[in-house]
Short mmCIF file of C-alpha atoms in Angstrom, two decimals:
data_model
loop_
_atom_site.label_atom_id
_atom_site.label_comp_id
_atom_site.label_asym_id
_atom_site.label_seq_id
_atom_site.Cartn_x
_atom_site.Cartn_y
_atom_site.Cartn_z
CA UNK H 1 75.18 -59.88 -11.56
CA UNK H 2 72.18 -57.90 -11.20
CA UNK H 3 69.28 -57.61 -13.49
CA UNK H 4 68.27 -54.06 -14.74
CA UNK H 5 64.62 -53.67 -14.94
CA UNK H 6 64.55 -53.25 -18.58
CA UNK H 7 66.28 -56.98 -18.83
CA UNK H 8 63.42 -58.03 -15.36
CA UNK H 9 60.87 -56.53 -18.41
CA UNK H 10 62.59 -58.93 -20.85
CA UNK H 11 62.92 -61.69 -19.36
CA UNK H 12 58.78 -61.72 -18.41
CA UNK H 13 57.87 -60.25 -21.94
CA UNK H 14 59.75 -63.83 -23.66
CA UNK H 15 58.09 -65.58 -20.45
CA UNK H 16 55.06 -64.96 -21.27
CA UNK H 17 54.77 -65.63 -24.88
CA UNK H 18 56.44 -68.43 -24.55
CA UNK H 19 53.64 -69.86 -22.58
CA UNK H 20 51.51 -68.25 -25.22
CA UNK H 21 52.78 -70.01 -28.05
CA UNK H 22 53.15 -73.83 -26.06
CA UNK H 23 49.01 -72.41 -24.71
CA UNK H 24 48.27 -71.90 -28.37
CA UNK H 25 49.99 -75.28 -30.07
CA UNK H 26 48.19 -77.26 -27.65
CA UNK H 27 45.25 -75.34 -28.87
CA UNK H 28 45.40 -76.48 -32.24
CA UNK H 29 45.85 -80.51 -32.07
CA UNK H 30 43.43 -80.47 -29.45
CA UNK H 31 41.35 -78.46 -31.94
CA UNK H 32 42.14 -80.70 -35.08
CA UNK H 33 44.59 -78.50 -37.01
CA UNK H 34 47.43 -80.38 -36.48
CA UNK H 35 47.89 -84.01 -35.81
CA UNK H 36 51.27 -86.15 -34.66
CA UNK H 37 53.64 -85.27 -38.54
CA UNK H 38 53.79 -81.58 -37.48
CA UNK H 39 55.48 -83.04 -34.17
CA UNK H 40 57.65 -84.33 -36.50
CA UNK H 41 57.72 -81.95 -38.28
CA UNK H 42 59.34 -79.73 -35.64
CA UNK H 43 61.01 -83.16 -34.65
CA UNK H 44 63.32 -83.13 -37.49
CA UNK H 45 64.50 -78.81 -36.99
CA UNK H 46 67.56 -78.12 -35.59
CA UNK H 47 70.53 -75.90 -35.68
CA UNK H 48 71.00 -76.70 -39.38
CA UNK H 49 67.92 -76.08 -40.72
CA UNK H 50 66.68 -74.14 -37.86
CA UNK H 51 63.30 -72.21 -40.73
CA UNK H 52 62.87 -76.64 -41.61
CA UNK H 53 58.64 -76.00 -40.34
CA UNK H 54 58.43 -72.97 -41.61
CA UNK H 55 60.29 -74.41 -45.13
CA UNK H 56 57.52 -77.14 -45.09
CA UNK H 57 54.22 -75.47 -44.81
CA UNK H 58 55.47 -72.41 -47.21
CA UNK H 59 56.07 -75.07 -49.40
CA UNK H 60 52.87 -76.32 -49.22
CA UNK H 61 50.66 -73.24 -48.79
CA UNK H 62 52.25 -72.40 -52.80
CA UNK H 63 51.03 -76.53 -54.00
CA UNK H 64 48.16 -75.55 -51.81
CA UNK H 65 47.68 -72.13 -53.23
CA UNK H 66 47.78 -73.54 -57.11
CA UNK H 67 45.15 -76.62 -56.22
CA UNK H 68 43.01 -74.52 -55.65
CA UNK H 69 42.96 -73.07 -59.05
CA UNK H 70 43.07 -76.00 -60.36
CA UNK H 71 40.25 -76.93 -58.64
CA UNK H 72 38.06 -74.53 -59.37
CA UNK H 73 38.76 -73.95 -62.64
CA UNK H 74 38.44 -77.75 -63.21
CA UNK H 75 34.30 -77.64 -61.73
CA UNK H 76 33.96 -74.74 -63.67
CA UNK H 77 34.07 -76.56 -67.04
CA UNK H 78 30.86 -77.38 -68.99
CA UNK H 79 31.84 -80.90 -68.98
CA UNK H 80 33.75 -81.86 -65.83
CA UNK H 81 36.96 -84.18 -65.88
CA UNK H 82 37.03 -86.06 -62.53
CA UNK H 83 39.63 -88.25 -62.99
CA UNK H 84 40.79 -85.06 -63.24
CA UNK H 85 39.60 -83.34 -60.63
CA UNK H 86 40.71 -86.46 -58.25
CA UNK H 87 44.09 -86.12 -59.05
CA UNK H 88 43.84 -82.41 -57.48
CA UNK H 89 42.91 -84.04 -54.90
CA UNK H 90 44.71 -86.35 -54.24
CA UNK H 91 47.63 -84.77 -54.13
CA UNK H 92 46.36 -81.44 -51.62
CA UNK H 93 45.44 -84.13 -48.90
CA UNK H 94 48.20 -86.24 -50.23
CA UNK H 95 50.60 -83.36 -48.30
CA UNK H 96 48.50 -81.86 -46.31
CA UNK H 97 48.87 -85.45 -44.91
CA UNK H 98 52.68 -85.07 -44.36
CA UNK H 99 53.01 -81.33 -43.18
CA UNK H 100 49.57 -82.73 -40.73
CA UNK H 101 47.12 -80.51 -41.57
CA UNK H 102 44.49 -83.14 -40.70
CA UNK H 103 41.40 -81.03 -41.37
CA UNK H 104 42.23 -80.00 -44.70
CA UNK H 105 42.86 -83.67 -45.34
CA UNK H 106 39.84 -85.15 -43.91
CA UNK H 107 37.98 -82.74 -46.23
CA UNK H 108 39.71 -83.54 -48.77
CA UNK H 109 38.62 -87.57 -48.13
CA UNK H 110 35.49 -86.86 -48.02
CA UNK H 111 35.62 -84.99 -52.00
CA UNK H 112 37.34 -87.84 -53.47
CA UNK H 113 34.35 -89.96 -52.45
CA UNK H 114 31.60 -87.32 -54.34
CA UNK H 115 34.85 -87.09 -57.45
CA UNK H 116 33.86 -91.32 -57.52
CA UNK H 117 30.16 -90.85 -57.75
CA UNK H 118 30.13 -88.35 -60.19
CA UNK H 119 28.51 -85.13 -58.33
CA UNK H 120 28.84 -81.80 -59.89
CA UNK H 121 27.33 -80.18 -57.06
CA UNK H 122 28.69 -81.88 -53.78
CA UNK H 123 32.19 -82.04 -55.85
CA UNK H 124 31.92 -78.12 -55.87
CA UNK H 125 31.03 -77.82 -52.11
CA UNK H 126 33.13 -80.13 -51.34
CA UNK H 127 36.12 -77.44 -53.31
CA UNK H 128 34.62 -74.61 -50.61
CA UNK H 129 35.02 -77.04 -47.10
CA UNK H 130 38.16 -77.58 -48.04
CA UNK H 131 39.02 -73.76 -49.22
CA UNK H 132 37.94 -73.24 -45.93
CA UNK H 133 39.94 -75.48 -43.97
CA UNK H 134 42.82 -74.21 -45.83
CA UNK H 135 42.46 -70.65 -44.86
CA UNK H 136 41.85 -71.39 -41.68
CA UNK H 137 44.91 -73.69 -41.64
CA UNK H 138 47.11 -71.35 -43.06
CA UNK H 139 46.21 -68.63 -40.62
CA UNK H 140 47.05 -70.73 -37.12
CA UNK H 141 50.43 -72.12 -39.10
CA UNK H 142 50.90 -67.92 -39.81
CA UNK H 143 49.91 -67.34 -35.87
CA UNK H 144 51.97 -69.85 -35.60
CA UNK H 145 55.18 -68.79 -37.28
CA UNK H 146 54.64 -64.89 -35.43
CA UNK H 147 54.08 -66.18 -32.10
CA UNK H 148 57.91 -67.40 -32.32
CA UNK H 149 59.23 -64.63 -34.46
CA UNK H 150 57.96 -62.91 -31.66
CA UNK H 151 59.84 -65.07 -29.08
CA UNK H 152 63.03 -65.37 -31.20
CA UNK H 153 63.58 -60.97 -31.27
CA UNK H 154 63.05 -61.11 -27.07
CA UNK H 155 65.44 -63.13 -27.11
CA UNK H 156 64.09 -66.57 -26.02
CA UNK H 157 63.98 -69.43 -26.94
CA UNK H 158 60.95 -71.30 -28.85
CA UNK H 159 60.22 -74.23 -26.71
CA UNK H 160 59.61 -77.57 -28.61
CA UNK G 1 78.99 -105.33 -39.59
CA UNK G 2 78.92 -103.24 -42.34
CA UNK G 3 77.88 -103.23 -45.83
CA UNK G 4 81.01 -102.51 -47.96
CA UNK G 5 79.76 -98.24 -50.41
CA UNK G 6 81.96 -98.52 -53.20
CA UNK G 7 83.57 -94.44 -51.55
CA UNK G 8 84.27 -96.56 -48.23
CA UNK G 9 82.43 -94.40 -45.74
CA UNK G 10 79.58 -96.00 -43.59
CA UNK G 11 76.76 -92.65 -45.93
CA UNK G 12 74.57 -94.23 -47.53
CA UNK G 13 73.57 -93.31 -50.45
CA UNK G 14 69.95 -92.68 -50.93
CA UNK G 15 68.30 -91.16 -54.86
CA UNK G 16 64.52 -90.62 -53.39
CA UNK G 17 61.74 -89.55 -56.04
CA UNK G 18 58.52 -88.43 -55.79
CA UNK G 19 56.36 -85.43 -57.54
CA UNK G 20 55.07 -83.34 -54.56
CA UNK G 21 57.42 -80.09 -52.95
CA UNK G 22 56.71 -80.99 -50.01
CA UNK G 23 57.50 -85.04 -49.82
CA UNK G 24 60.59 -84.43 -50.87
CA UNK G 25 61.63 -81.81 -48.84
CA UNK G 26 60.21 -84.08 -45.73
CA UNK G 27 62.26 -87.33 -47.37
CA UNK G 28 65.33 -84.88 -47.77
CA UNK G 29 64.80 -83.95 -44.19
CA UNK G 30 64.77 -87.05 -42.63
CA UNK G 31 67.24 -88.80 -44.21
CA UNK G 32 69.99 -86.40 -44.11
CA UNK G 33 69.20 -86.58 -40.93
CA UNK G 34 69.25 -89.90 -40.29
CA UNK G 35 73.25 -88.42 -41.38
CA UNK G 36 72.09 -90.61 -45.26
CA UNK G 37 73.67 -88.23 -49.06
CA UNK G 38 70.73 -87.44 -50.82
CA UNK G 39 69.22 -86.57 -54.23
CA UNK G 40 65.96 -86.14 -54.92
CA UNK G 41 64.00 -85.78 -58.18
CA UNK G 42 60.54 -84.87 -59.31
CA UNK G 43 59.45 -87.87 -61.67
CA UNK G 44 60.53 -91.29 -62.48
CA UNK G 45 62.16 -89.86 -65.98
CA UNK G 46 64.63 -87.70 -64.02
CA UNK G 47 65.26 -91.42 -61.64
CA UNK G 48 66.80 -93.73 -64.89
CA UNK G 49 68.56 -90.30 -66.58
CA UNK G 50 70.30 -89.60 -63.10
CA UNK G 51 70.92 -93.59 -62.70
CA UNK G 52 71.85 -93.77 -66.28
CA UNK G 53 69.51 -95.95 -68.06
CA UNK G 54 67.40 -93.44 -70.22
CA UNK G 55 69.12 -95.31 -72.65
CA UNK G 56 70.37 -91.60 -73.85
CA UNK G 57 74.42 -91.96 -75.37
CA UNK G 58 74.84 -88.36 -74.02
CA UNK G 59 73.86 -88.56 -70.64
CA UNK G 60 74.81 -86.94 -68.21
CA UNK G 61 74.61 -90.18 -66.04
CA UNK G 62 75.57 -91.36 -62.20
CA UNK G 63 78.19 -88.32 -61.04
CA UNK G 64 79.79 -90.96 -60.16
CA UNK G 65 78.50 -91.33 -56.19
CA UNK G 66 76.60 -94.41 -56.48
CA UNK G 67 73.99 -95.35 -55.65
CA UNK G 68 72.34 -97.84 -52.67
CA UNK G 69 68.54 -97.04 -52.32
CA UNK G 70 65.76 -96.04 -54.33
CA UNK G 71 62.81 -94.93 -52.55
CA UNK G 72 59.71 -93.55 -55.04
CA UNK G 73 56.36 -92.39 -54.53
CA UNK G 74 53.88 -94.75 -55.85
CA UNK G 75 51.33 -92.02 -58.19
CA UNK G 76 53.48 -89.68 -59.52
CA UNK G 77 52.48 -88.38 -63.49
CA UNK G 78 53.77 -89.98 -66.23
CA UNK G 79 55.45 -93.02 -64.77
CA UNK G 80 53.88 -94.32 -61.39
CA UNK G 81 57.14 -95.13 -59.12
CA UNK G 82 55.81 -99.75 -60.19
CA UNK G 83 57.49 -99.05 -63.47
CA UNK G 84 60.35 -97.07 -62.44
CA UNK G 85 60.63 -99.81 -60.16
CA UNK G 86 60.26 -102.39 -63.55
CA UNK G 87 62.72 -100.74 -65.38
CA UNK G 88 65.08 -100.82 -62.62
CA UNK G 89 64.80 -104.50 -62.39
CA UNK G 90 64.16 -105.54 -65.72
CA UNK G 91 67.18 -108.57 -66.16
CA UNK G 92 69.12 -106.04 -68.66
CA UNK G 93 69.45 -103.47 -65.57
CA UNK G 94 72.48 -102.70 -65.00
CA UNK G 95 71.07 -101.38 -61.91
CA UNK G 96 68.64 -104.26 -60.74
CA UNK G 97 70.47 -104.51 -57.68
CA UNK G 98 69.53 -101.67 -55.95
CA UNK G 99 66.97 -101.74 -53.76
CA UNK G 100 64.10 -100.30 -54.58
CA UNK G 101 61.03 -98.98 -51.53
CA UNK G 102 58.03 -97.79 -53.00
CA UNK G 103 55.70 -94.81 -50.47
CA UNK G 104 52.58 -94.17 -50.77
CA UNK G 105 50.07 -92.18 -49.15
CA UNK G 106 47.00 -96.07 -49.66
CA UNK G 107 47.15 -98.95 -48.88
CA UNK G 108 46.42 -100.61 -51.83
CA UNK G 109 46.39 -104.64 -51.24
CA UNK G 110 47.31 -105.62 -55.11
CA UNK G 111 49.79 -102.14 -55.13
CA UNK G 112 51.11 -103.62 -52.28
CA UNK G 113 51.24 -106.96 -53.71
CA UNK G 114 52.26 -105.31 -56.89
CA UNK G 115 55.21 -103.46 -56.14
CA UNK G 116 56.76 -106.10 -53.29
CA UNK G 117 56.85 -109.24 -56.42
CA UNK G 118 58.42 -107.04 -59.24
CA UNK G 119 61.02 -106.73 -56.50
CA UNK G 120 60.53 -103.99 -54.67
CA UNK G 121 62.13 -103.97 -50.80
CA UNK G 122 59.01 -102.75 -48.63
CA UNK G 123 55.76 -100.86 -49.28
CA UNK G 124 56.06 -98.17 -46.92
CA UNK G 125 52.56 -95.94 -45.74
CA UNK G 126 52.62 -92.56 -46.37
CA UNK G 127 54.14 -89.96 -44.61
CA UNK G 128 57.50 -91.71 -43.86
CA UNK G 129 58.58 -91.35 -40.45
CA UNK G 130 61.76 -90.96 -38.86
CA UNK G 131 61.55 -94.80 -36.99
CA UNK G 132 60.60 -95.77 -41.06
CA UNK G 133 64.04 -94.48 -42.71
CA UNK G 134 66.35 -95.55 -39.51
CA UNK G 135 64.51 -99.09 -40.39
CA UNK G 136 65.36 -99.26 -43.39
CA UNK G 137 69.32 -98.30 -43.19
CA UNK G 138 69.99 -100.92 -40.49
CA UNK G 139 68.28 -103.32 -43.27
CA UNK G 140 70.51 -102.21 -46.53
CA UNK G 141 73.80 -101.61 -44.08
CA UNK G 142 72.85 -105.43 -42.95
CA UNK G 143 73.28 -106.28 -46.34
CA UNK G 144 69.51 -107.99 -48.33
CA UNK G 145 71.64 -110.21 -49.71
CA UNK G 146 71.89 -110.91 -53.81
CA UNK G 147 69.91 -113.78 -54.12
CA UNK G 148 65.95 -113.17 -54.68
CA UNK G 149 65.02 -115.98 -52.04
CA UNK G 150 67.62 -114.63 -48.55
CA UNK G 151 65.78 -111.61 -49.46
CA UNK G 152 62.14 -113.13 -49.01
CA UNK G 153 63.44 -115.03 -45.91
CA UNK G 154 64.78 -111.41 -44.10
CA UNK G 155 61.85 -110.08 -45.27
CA UNK G 156 60.00 -112.55 -43.86
CA UNK G 157 62.20 -112.80 -40.52
CA UNK G 158 61.10 -108.78 -39.76
CA UNK G 159 57.76 -109.30 -39.97
CA UNK G 160 57.83 -112.50 -37.35
CA UNK G 161 59.23 -111.36 -35.14
CA UNK G 162 57.75 -107.81 -33.12
CA UNK G 163 61.05 -107.08 -31.65
CA UNK G 164 62.95 -106.82 -34.80
CA UNK G 165 62.51 -103.39 -35.37
CA UNK G 166 64.51 -102.17 -32.23
CA UNK G 167 66.71 -103.59 -30.08
CA UNK G 168 68.70 -105.96 -31.55
CA UNK G 169 69.17 -104.00 -34.86
CA UNK G 170 69.84 -101.27 -33.46
CA UNK G 171 72.76 -103.26 -31.90
CA UNK G 172 74.25 -104.62 -34.15
CA UNK G 173 74.67 -100.69 -35.87
CA UNK G 174 75.17 -98.83 -32.59
CA UNK G 175 78.38 -96.58 -34.45
CA UNK G 176 75.70 -95.63 -36.14
CA UNK G 177 72.91 -94.52 -34.32
CA UNK G 178 75.58 -92.35 -32.68
CA UNK G 179 74.79 -89.62 -36.40
CA UNK G 180 71.02 -90.61 -36.14
CA UNK G 181 69.53 -87.85 -34.88
CA UNK G 182 67.17 -86.11 -33.18
CA UNK G 183 66.07 -89.22 -31.80
CA UNK G 184 61.92 -90.78 -31.72
CA UNK G 185 60.40 -90.82 -28.57
CA UNK G 186 60.76 -94.69 -27.71
CA UNK G 187 56.35 -95.15 -27.94
CA UNK G 188 55.14 -93.36 -31.11
CA UNK G 189 57.39 -95.70 -32.81
CA UNK G 190 57.22 -98.43 -31.82
CA UNK G 191 53.49 -98.87 -31.71
CA UNK G 192 53.88 -98.01 -36.20
CA UNK G 193 56.31 -100.64 -36.69
CA UNK G 194 54.17 -103.26 -36.33
CA UNK G 195 51.10 -101.37 -38.32
CA UNK G 196 52.89 -100.40 -40.84
CA UNK G 197 54.56 -103.92 -40.99
CA UNK G 198 51.11 -104.86 -41.14
CA UNK G 199 49.47 -102.47 -44.45
CA UNK G 200 54.02 -104.26 -45.40
CA UNK G 201 51.84 -107.79 -45.72
#
């Protein structure tokens, strides 16, 4: 049947959004923000749980924000409990690894080395680095999910 | 050749133990997608409670569903996965026949040795992949044997045979592989599986 101008415009919009999504995703992998584990998560998503990736990543955001607060407090103490600091960083390394947030994970690895050395200054710098990487990762992922939402709202399917 | 599970179905019931919210959600998904029933708890003590091994006379115990496999994180606050493994494998434990798999993000050989010696079925590196779960599932369903010696032989078999993780196994469980969706692309799994085996020692 003959498509109206409106339908034609909508199809074009979906196409543009889908291309934007594909390019943006590719850039996140290229720039090392995401690794293969993120792809694994996308592959686990299905119709029975279409928001799986968003849900897991949201859990990650919640947990990380708490961990970063705990870390800030721990490094602020007169006498720093490096065992505690290391335990928090280990947790963060684990969860970032589980969602494929590669740069956050790598920042944690560096952090743990300085925990071992019990170097407060270096640890504080590492914490800043981790916070920065987390902030970047969160922005990127939020943008990605927003793109997905836009595609869905425009009536299209998210290319996976 | 499928193993008879208590309720008569071919679905495995897996108890997953991990203190990380993220990891619990992921392992739960990996198992559900592999057609397993999952109970996920956040600590070793909760796991023992669920299994009825906590020694509490008034414990709730089983909800009637037999557990076919326990997958536990190694590093947990309170009780580690290793300590949980020891409790389950005690001579006095009614549940010492249940296979236990340890998961860890850290490849520490001494740790791996310790866990395997204490009776762990396998030591998986995190993040756990869908291919790991599939391999575990077919291994469990084939029936890993009751004697420890038999278990060791089969573990060695899996290690010696580089193709054991691919078609030979899946052909014997072809009726179940229909439930397993989506299948991961072949090349990543075949390159990852030898790595995890090496990690297992």
